[in-house]
Coordinates of C-alpha atoms and ligand atoms in Angstrom, one line a residue:
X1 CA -15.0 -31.7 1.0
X2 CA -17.8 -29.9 -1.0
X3 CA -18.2 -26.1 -1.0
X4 CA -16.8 -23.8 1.6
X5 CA -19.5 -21.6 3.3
X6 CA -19.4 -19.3 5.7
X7 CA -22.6 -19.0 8.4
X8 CA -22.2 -15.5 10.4
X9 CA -23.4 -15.2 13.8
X10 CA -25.2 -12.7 15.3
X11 CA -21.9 -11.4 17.5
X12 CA -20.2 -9.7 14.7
X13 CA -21.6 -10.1 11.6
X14 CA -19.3 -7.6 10.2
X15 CA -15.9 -9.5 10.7
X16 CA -18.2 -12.2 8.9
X17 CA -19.0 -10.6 6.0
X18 CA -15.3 -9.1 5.5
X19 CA -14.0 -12.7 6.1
X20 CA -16.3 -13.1 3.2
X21 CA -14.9 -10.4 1.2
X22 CA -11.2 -11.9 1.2
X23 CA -12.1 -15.0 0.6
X24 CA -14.8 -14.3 -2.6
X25 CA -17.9 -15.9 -1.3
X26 CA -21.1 -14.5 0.1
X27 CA -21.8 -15.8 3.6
X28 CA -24.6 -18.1 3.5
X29 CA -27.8 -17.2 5.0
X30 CA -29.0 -17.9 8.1
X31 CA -32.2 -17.0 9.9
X32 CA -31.4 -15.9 14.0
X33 CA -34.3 -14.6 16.1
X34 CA -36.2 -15.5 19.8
X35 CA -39.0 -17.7 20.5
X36 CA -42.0 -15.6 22.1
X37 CA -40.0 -17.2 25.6
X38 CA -36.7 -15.8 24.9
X39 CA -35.2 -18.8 23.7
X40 CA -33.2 -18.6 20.7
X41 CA -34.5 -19.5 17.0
X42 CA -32.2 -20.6 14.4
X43 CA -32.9 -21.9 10.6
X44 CA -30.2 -22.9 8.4
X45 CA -31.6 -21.1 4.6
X46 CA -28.9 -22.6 2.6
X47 CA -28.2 -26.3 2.0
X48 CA -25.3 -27.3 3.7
X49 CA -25.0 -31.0 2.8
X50 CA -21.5 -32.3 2.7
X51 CA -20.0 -28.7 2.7
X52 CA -17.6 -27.3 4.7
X53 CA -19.1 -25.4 7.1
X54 CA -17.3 -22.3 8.9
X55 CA -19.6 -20.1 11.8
X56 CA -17.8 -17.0 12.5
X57 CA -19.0 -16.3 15.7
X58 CA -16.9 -14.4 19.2
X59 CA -18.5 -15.8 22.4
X60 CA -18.4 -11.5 23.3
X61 CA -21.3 -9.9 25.3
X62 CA -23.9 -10.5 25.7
X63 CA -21.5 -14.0 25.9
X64 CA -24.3 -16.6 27.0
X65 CA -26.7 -15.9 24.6
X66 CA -24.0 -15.7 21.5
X67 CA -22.6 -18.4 23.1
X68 CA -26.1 -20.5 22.8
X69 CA -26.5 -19.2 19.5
X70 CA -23.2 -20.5 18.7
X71 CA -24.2 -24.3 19.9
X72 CA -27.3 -24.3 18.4
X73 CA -26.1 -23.2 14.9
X74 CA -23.6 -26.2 14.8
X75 CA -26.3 -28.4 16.3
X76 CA -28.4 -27.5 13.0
X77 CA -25.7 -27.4 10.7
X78 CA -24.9 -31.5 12.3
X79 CA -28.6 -31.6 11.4
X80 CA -28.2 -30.3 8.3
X81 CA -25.8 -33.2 7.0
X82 CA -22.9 -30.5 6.9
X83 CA -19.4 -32.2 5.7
X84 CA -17.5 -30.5 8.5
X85 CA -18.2 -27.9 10.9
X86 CA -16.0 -25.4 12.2
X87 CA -16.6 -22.6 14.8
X88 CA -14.3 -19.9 13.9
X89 CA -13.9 -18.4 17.6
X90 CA -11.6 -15.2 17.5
X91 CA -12.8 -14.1 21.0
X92 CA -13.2 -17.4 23.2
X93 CA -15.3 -15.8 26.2
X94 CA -14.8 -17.9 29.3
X95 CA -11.0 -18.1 28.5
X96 CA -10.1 -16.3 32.1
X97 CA -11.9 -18.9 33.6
X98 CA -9.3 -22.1 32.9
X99 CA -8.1 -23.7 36.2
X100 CA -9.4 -23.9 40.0
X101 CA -7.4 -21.5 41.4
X102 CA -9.2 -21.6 44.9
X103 CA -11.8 -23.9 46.1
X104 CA -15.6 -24.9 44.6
X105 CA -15.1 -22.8 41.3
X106 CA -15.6 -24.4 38.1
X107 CA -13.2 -24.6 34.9
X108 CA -15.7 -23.3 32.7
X109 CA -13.2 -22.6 29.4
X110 CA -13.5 -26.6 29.6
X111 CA -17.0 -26.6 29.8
X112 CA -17.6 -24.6 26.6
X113 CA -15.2 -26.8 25.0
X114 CA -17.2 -29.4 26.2
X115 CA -20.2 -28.0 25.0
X116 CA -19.2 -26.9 21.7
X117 CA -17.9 -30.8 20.9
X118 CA -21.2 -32.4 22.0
X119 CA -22.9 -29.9 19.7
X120 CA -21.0 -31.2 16.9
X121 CA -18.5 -29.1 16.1
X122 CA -15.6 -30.6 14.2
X123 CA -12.7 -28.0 14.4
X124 CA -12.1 -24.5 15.6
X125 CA -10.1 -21.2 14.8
X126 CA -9.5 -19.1 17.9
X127 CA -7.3 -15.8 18.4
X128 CA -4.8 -15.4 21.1
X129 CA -6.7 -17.8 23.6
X130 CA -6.1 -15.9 27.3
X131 CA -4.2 -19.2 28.0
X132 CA -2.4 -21.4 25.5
X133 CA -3.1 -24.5 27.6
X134 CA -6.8 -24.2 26.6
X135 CA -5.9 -25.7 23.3
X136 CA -6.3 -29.3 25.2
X137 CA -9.5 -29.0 26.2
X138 CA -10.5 -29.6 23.1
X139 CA -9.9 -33.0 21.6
X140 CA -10.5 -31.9 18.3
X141 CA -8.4 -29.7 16.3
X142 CA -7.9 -26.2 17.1
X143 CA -6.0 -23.5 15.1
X144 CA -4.6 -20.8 17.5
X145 CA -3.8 -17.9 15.8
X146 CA -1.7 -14.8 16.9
X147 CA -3.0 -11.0 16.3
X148 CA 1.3 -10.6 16.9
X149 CA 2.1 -9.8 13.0
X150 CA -1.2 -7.2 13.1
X151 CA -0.1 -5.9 15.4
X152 CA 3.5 -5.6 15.1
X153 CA 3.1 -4.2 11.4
X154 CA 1.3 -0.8 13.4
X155 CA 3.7 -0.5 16.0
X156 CA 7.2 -0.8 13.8
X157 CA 5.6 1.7 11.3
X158 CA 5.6 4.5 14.6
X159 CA 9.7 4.2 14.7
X160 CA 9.2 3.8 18.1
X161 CA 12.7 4.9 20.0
X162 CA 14.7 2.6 22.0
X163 CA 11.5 0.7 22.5
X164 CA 10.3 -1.3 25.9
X165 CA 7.7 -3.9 25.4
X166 CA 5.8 -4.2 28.9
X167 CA 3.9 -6.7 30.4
X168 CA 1.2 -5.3 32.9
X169 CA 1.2 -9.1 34.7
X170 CA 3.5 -12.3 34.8
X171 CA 0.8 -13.9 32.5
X172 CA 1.1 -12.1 29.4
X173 CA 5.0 -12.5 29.4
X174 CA 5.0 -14.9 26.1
X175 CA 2.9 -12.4 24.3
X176 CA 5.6 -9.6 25.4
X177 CA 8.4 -11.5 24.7
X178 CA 7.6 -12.6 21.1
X179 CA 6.5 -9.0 20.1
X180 CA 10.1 -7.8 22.1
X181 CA 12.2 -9.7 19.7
X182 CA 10.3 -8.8 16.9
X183 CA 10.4 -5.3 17.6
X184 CA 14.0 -5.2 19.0
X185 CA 13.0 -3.8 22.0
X186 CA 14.0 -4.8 25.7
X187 CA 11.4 -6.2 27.9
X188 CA 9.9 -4.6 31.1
X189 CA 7.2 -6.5 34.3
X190 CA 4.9 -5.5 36.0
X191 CA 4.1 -7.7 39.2
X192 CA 0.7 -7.2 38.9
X193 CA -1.6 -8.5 42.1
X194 CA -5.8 -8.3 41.7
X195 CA -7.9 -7.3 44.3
X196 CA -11.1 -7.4 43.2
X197 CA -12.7 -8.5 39.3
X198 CA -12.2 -5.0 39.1
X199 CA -9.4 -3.6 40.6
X200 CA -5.3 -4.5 40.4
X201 CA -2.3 -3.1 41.7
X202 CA 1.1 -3.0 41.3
X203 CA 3.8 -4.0 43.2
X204 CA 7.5 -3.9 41.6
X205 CA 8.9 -2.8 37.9
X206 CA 10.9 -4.7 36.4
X207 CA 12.7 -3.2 33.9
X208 CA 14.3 0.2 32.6
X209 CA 11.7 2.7 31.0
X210 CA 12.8 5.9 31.2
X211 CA 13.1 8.1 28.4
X212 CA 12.1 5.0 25.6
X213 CA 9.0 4.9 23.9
X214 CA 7.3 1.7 25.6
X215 CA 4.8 -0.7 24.5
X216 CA 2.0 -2.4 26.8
X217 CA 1.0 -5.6 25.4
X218 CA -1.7 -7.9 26.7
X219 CA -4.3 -10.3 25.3
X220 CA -7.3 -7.9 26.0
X221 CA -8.4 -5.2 27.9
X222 CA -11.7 -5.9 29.8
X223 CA -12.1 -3.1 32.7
X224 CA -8.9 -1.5 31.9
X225 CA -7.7 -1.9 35.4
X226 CA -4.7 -3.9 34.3
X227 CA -3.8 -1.2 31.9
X228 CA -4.3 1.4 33.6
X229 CA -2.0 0.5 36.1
X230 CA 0.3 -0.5 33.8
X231 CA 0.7 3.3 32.1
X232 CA 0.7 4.5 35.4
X233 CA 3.5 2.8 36.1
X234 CA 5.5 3.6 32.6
X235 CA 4.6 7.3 33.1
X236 CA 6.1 7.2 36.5
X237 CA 8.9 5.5 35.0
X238 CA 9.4 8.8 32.9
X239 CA 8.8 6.8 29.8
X240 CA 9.0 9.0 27.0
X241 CA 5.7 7.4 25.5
X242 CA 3.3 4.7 26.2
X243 CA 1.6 2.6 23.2
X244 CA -1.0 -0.1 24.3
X245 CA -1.4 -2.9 21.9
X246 CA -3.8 -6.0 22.9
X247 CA -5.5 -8.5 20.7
X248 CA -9.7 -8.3 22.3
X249 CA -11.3 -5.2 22.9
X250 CA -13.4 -6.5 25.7
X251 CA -13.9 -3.5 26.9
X252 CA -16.4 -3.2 30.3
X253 CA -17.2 -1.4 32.8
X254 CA -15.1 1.7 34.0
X255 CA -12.8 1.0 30.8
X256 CA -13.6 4.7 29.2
X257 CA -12.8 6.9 31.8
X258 CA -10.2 4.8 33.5
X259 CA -8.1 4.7 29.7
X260 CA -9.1 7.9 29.4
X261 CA -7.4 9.3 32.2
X262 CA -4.7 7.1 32.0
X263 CA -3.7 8.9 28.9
X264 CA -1.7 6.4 27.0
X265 CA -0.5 8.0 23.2
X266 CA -2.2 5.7 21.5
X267 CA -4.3 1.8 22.4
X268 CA -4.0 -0.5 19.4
X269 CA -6.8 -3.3 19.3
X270 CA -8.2 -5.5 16.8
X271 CA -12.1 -6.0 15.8
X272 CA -12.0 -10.1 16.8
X273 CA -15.3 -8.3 19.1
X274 CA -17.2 -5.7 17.7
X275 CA -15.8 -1.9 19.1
X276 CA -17.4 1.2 20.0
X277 CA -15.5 3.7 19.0
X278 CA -18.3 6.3 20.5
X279 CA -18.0 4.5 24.3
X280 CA -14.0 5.4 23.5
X281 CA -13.9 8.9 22.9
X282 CA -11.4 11.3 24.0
X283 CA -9.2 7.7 23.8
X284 CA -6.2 7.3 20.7
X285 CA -7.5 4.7 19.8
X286 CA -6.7 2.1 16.3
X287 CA -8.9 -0.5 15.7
X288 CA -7.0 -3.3 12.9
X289 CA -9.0 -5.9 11.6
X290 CA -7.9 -9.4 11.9
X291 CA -10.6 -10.3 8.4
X292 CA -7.3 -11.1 6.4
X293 CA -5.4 -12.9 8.6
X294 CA -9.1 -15.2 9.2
X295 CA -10.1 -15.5 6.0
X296 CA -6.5 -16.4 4.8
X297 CA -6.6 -19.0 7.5
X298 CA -10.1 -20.0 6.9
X299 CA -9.2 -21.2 3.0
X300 CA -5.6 -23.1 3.8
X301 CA -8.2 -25.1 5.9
X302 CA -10.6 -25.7 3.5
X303 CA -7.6 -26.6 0.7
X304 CA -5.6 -29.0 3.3
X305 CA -3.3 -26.2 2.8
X306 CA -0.5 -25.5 5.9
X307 CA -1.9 -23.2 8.6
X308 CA 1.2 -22.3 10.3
X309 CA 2.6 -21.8 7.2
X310 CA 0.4 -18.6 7.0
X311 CA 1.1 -17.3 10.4
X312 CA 5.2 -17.3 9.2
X313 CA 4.5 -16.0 5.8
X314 CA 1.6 -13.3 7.3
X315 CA 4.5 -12.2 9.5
X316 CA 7.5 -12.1 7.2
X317 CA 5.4 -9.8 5.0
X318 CA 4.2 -7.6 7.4
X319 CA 7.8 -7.5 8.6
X320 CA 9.6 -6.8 5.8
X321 CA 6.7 -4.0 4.5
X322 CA 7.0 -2.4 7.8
X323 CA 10.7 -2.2 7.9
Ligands
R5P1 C1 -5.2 -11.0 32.8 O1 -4.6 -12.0 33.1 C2 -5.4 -10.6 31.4 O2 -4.3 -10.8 30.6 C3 -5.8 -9.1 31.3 O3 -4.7 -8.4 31.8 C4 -7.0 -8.9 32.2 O4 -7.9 -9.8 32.0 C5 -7.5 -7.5 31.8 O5 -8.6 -7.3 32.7 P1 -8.9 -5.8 33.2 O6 -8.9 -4.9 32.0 O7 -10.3 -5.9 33.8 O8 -7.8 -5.4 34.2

């Protein structure tokens, strides 16, 4: 494979251009703007023939029209005569959307990886995919890779105290298990039931939290409902602190005021999205970028090189450093 190049999207084109930095390259240009109509306008301004081709590009709000920007950029990079193309996803939007769980509602985490295949794309990179399972929709290859060492590094450099990891719902019980052992830290439930898009509530705790420094893990916090609930419950617990650590900043809707009051010590996310910090004031909140961990990932792909081989080393070093 010729050259590696790196196309940023218009989603975060700061994550782009630090995946850039870690890697030694300059991301390649790309022209993105709107037809008088609204529909999207995209010109490829670098030759891309026979190269490998990454596009760093979350499917984050506004998600259709990043997502559309996204398809059409690997369209013209197919066009283009580019060696390989791969879409380096670290937010998948649509994720939550990945069986029928009632009647006449569509699978639409299969439909974008339907989409993105018939555009052309030839690989992806995604971060902490809301489900695991969404890996086989794609019949290509996909690297899913964990946020869990970034993470983890943070939250063993607090010297948390007889630590809990919590789960605010049965879902996220993998994540909290992994980062439990890792942390050596017992593992607390929530039995999390949703009312509305927007609302959740909580039925039984499982697990003992009082007086230990607990941990609420989760893939991403969208409304904050989940979470919210979730300290609630550790506070009420008499937990001696409450750390939130989750992978996509998705942040929507009532998700200020409702961590806001919620109060946890301190909400740990990573920039796979672009954050606010000014919609987050009055919140604790550390934002750790996942650019290394990418652009590490990014050049073991281009060299043939082992993937999960990074994900173990990535870990052990942040493990060892942090203890
Ligand atoms: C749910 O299954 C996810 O893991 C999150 O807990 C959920 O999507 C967060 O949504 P919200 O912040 O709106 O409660």
């Amino acid at each position: 494979m010729d050259r590696l190049k790196i196309f940023p999207g218009s989603a975060h084109p700061e994550l782009a251009e630090a995946i850039c930095q870690y890697i030694g390259v300059e991301p390649s240009p790309i022209e993105i703007g709107r037809f008088p109509d609204g529909e999207t306008k995209v010109r490829i301004r670098a030759d891309a023939r026979g190269d490998d081709c990454f596009v760093v590009q979350p499917t984050y709000r506004p998600v259709n029209e990043n997502l559309m920007e996204l398809l059409i950029i690997i369209d013209a990079l197919k066009r283009a005569s580019a060696g390989r193309i791969t879409a380096v996803i670290p937010y998948y939007g649509y994720a939550r959307q990945d069986r029928k769980h009632e009647g006449r509602v569509p699978i639409t985490a299969k439909l974008v990886a339907d989409l993105l295949t018939t555009a052309g794309v030839n690989r992806v990179v995604a971060m902490d995919l809301h489900a695991s399972q969404i890996q086989g929709f794609f019949d290509i290859p996909l690297d899913h890779i964990p946020a869990e060492a970034i993470l983890l590094e943070r939250l063993v450099r607090l010297g948390l105290e007889r630590p809990v990891v919590m789960s605010p719902d049965p879902g996220s019980i993998k994540l909290a298990n992994s980062m439990a052992r890792n942390l050596r830290a017992s593992l607390a439930l929530i039995d999390k039931r949703r009312v509305s898009d927007t609302e959740v509530e909580h039925h039984y705790i499982v697990g003992e939290m009082e007086d230990r420094d607990v941990v609420v893990i989760d893939d991403m916090i969208a409304t904050g409902g989940s979470m919210a609930q979730a300290i609630k419950a550790a506070r009420e617990s008499k937990a001696r602190s409450v750390h939130v650590a989750v992978t996509h900043a998705v942040f929507a809707g009532p998700v200020h005021e409702r961590l806001r009051d919620a109060a946890p010590d301190e909400v740990i996310v990573t920039d796979t999205v672009p954050v606010n910090m000014d919609q987050m004031r009055d919140v604790n909140l550390t934002v750790l970028t996942v650019s290394p961990l990418l652009g590490e990932v990014i050049k073991r792909i281009h060299y043939n090189q082992s993937v999960s081989a990074v994900l173990s080393e990535y870990k052990a070093r942040n493990f060892q450093q942090a203890y």
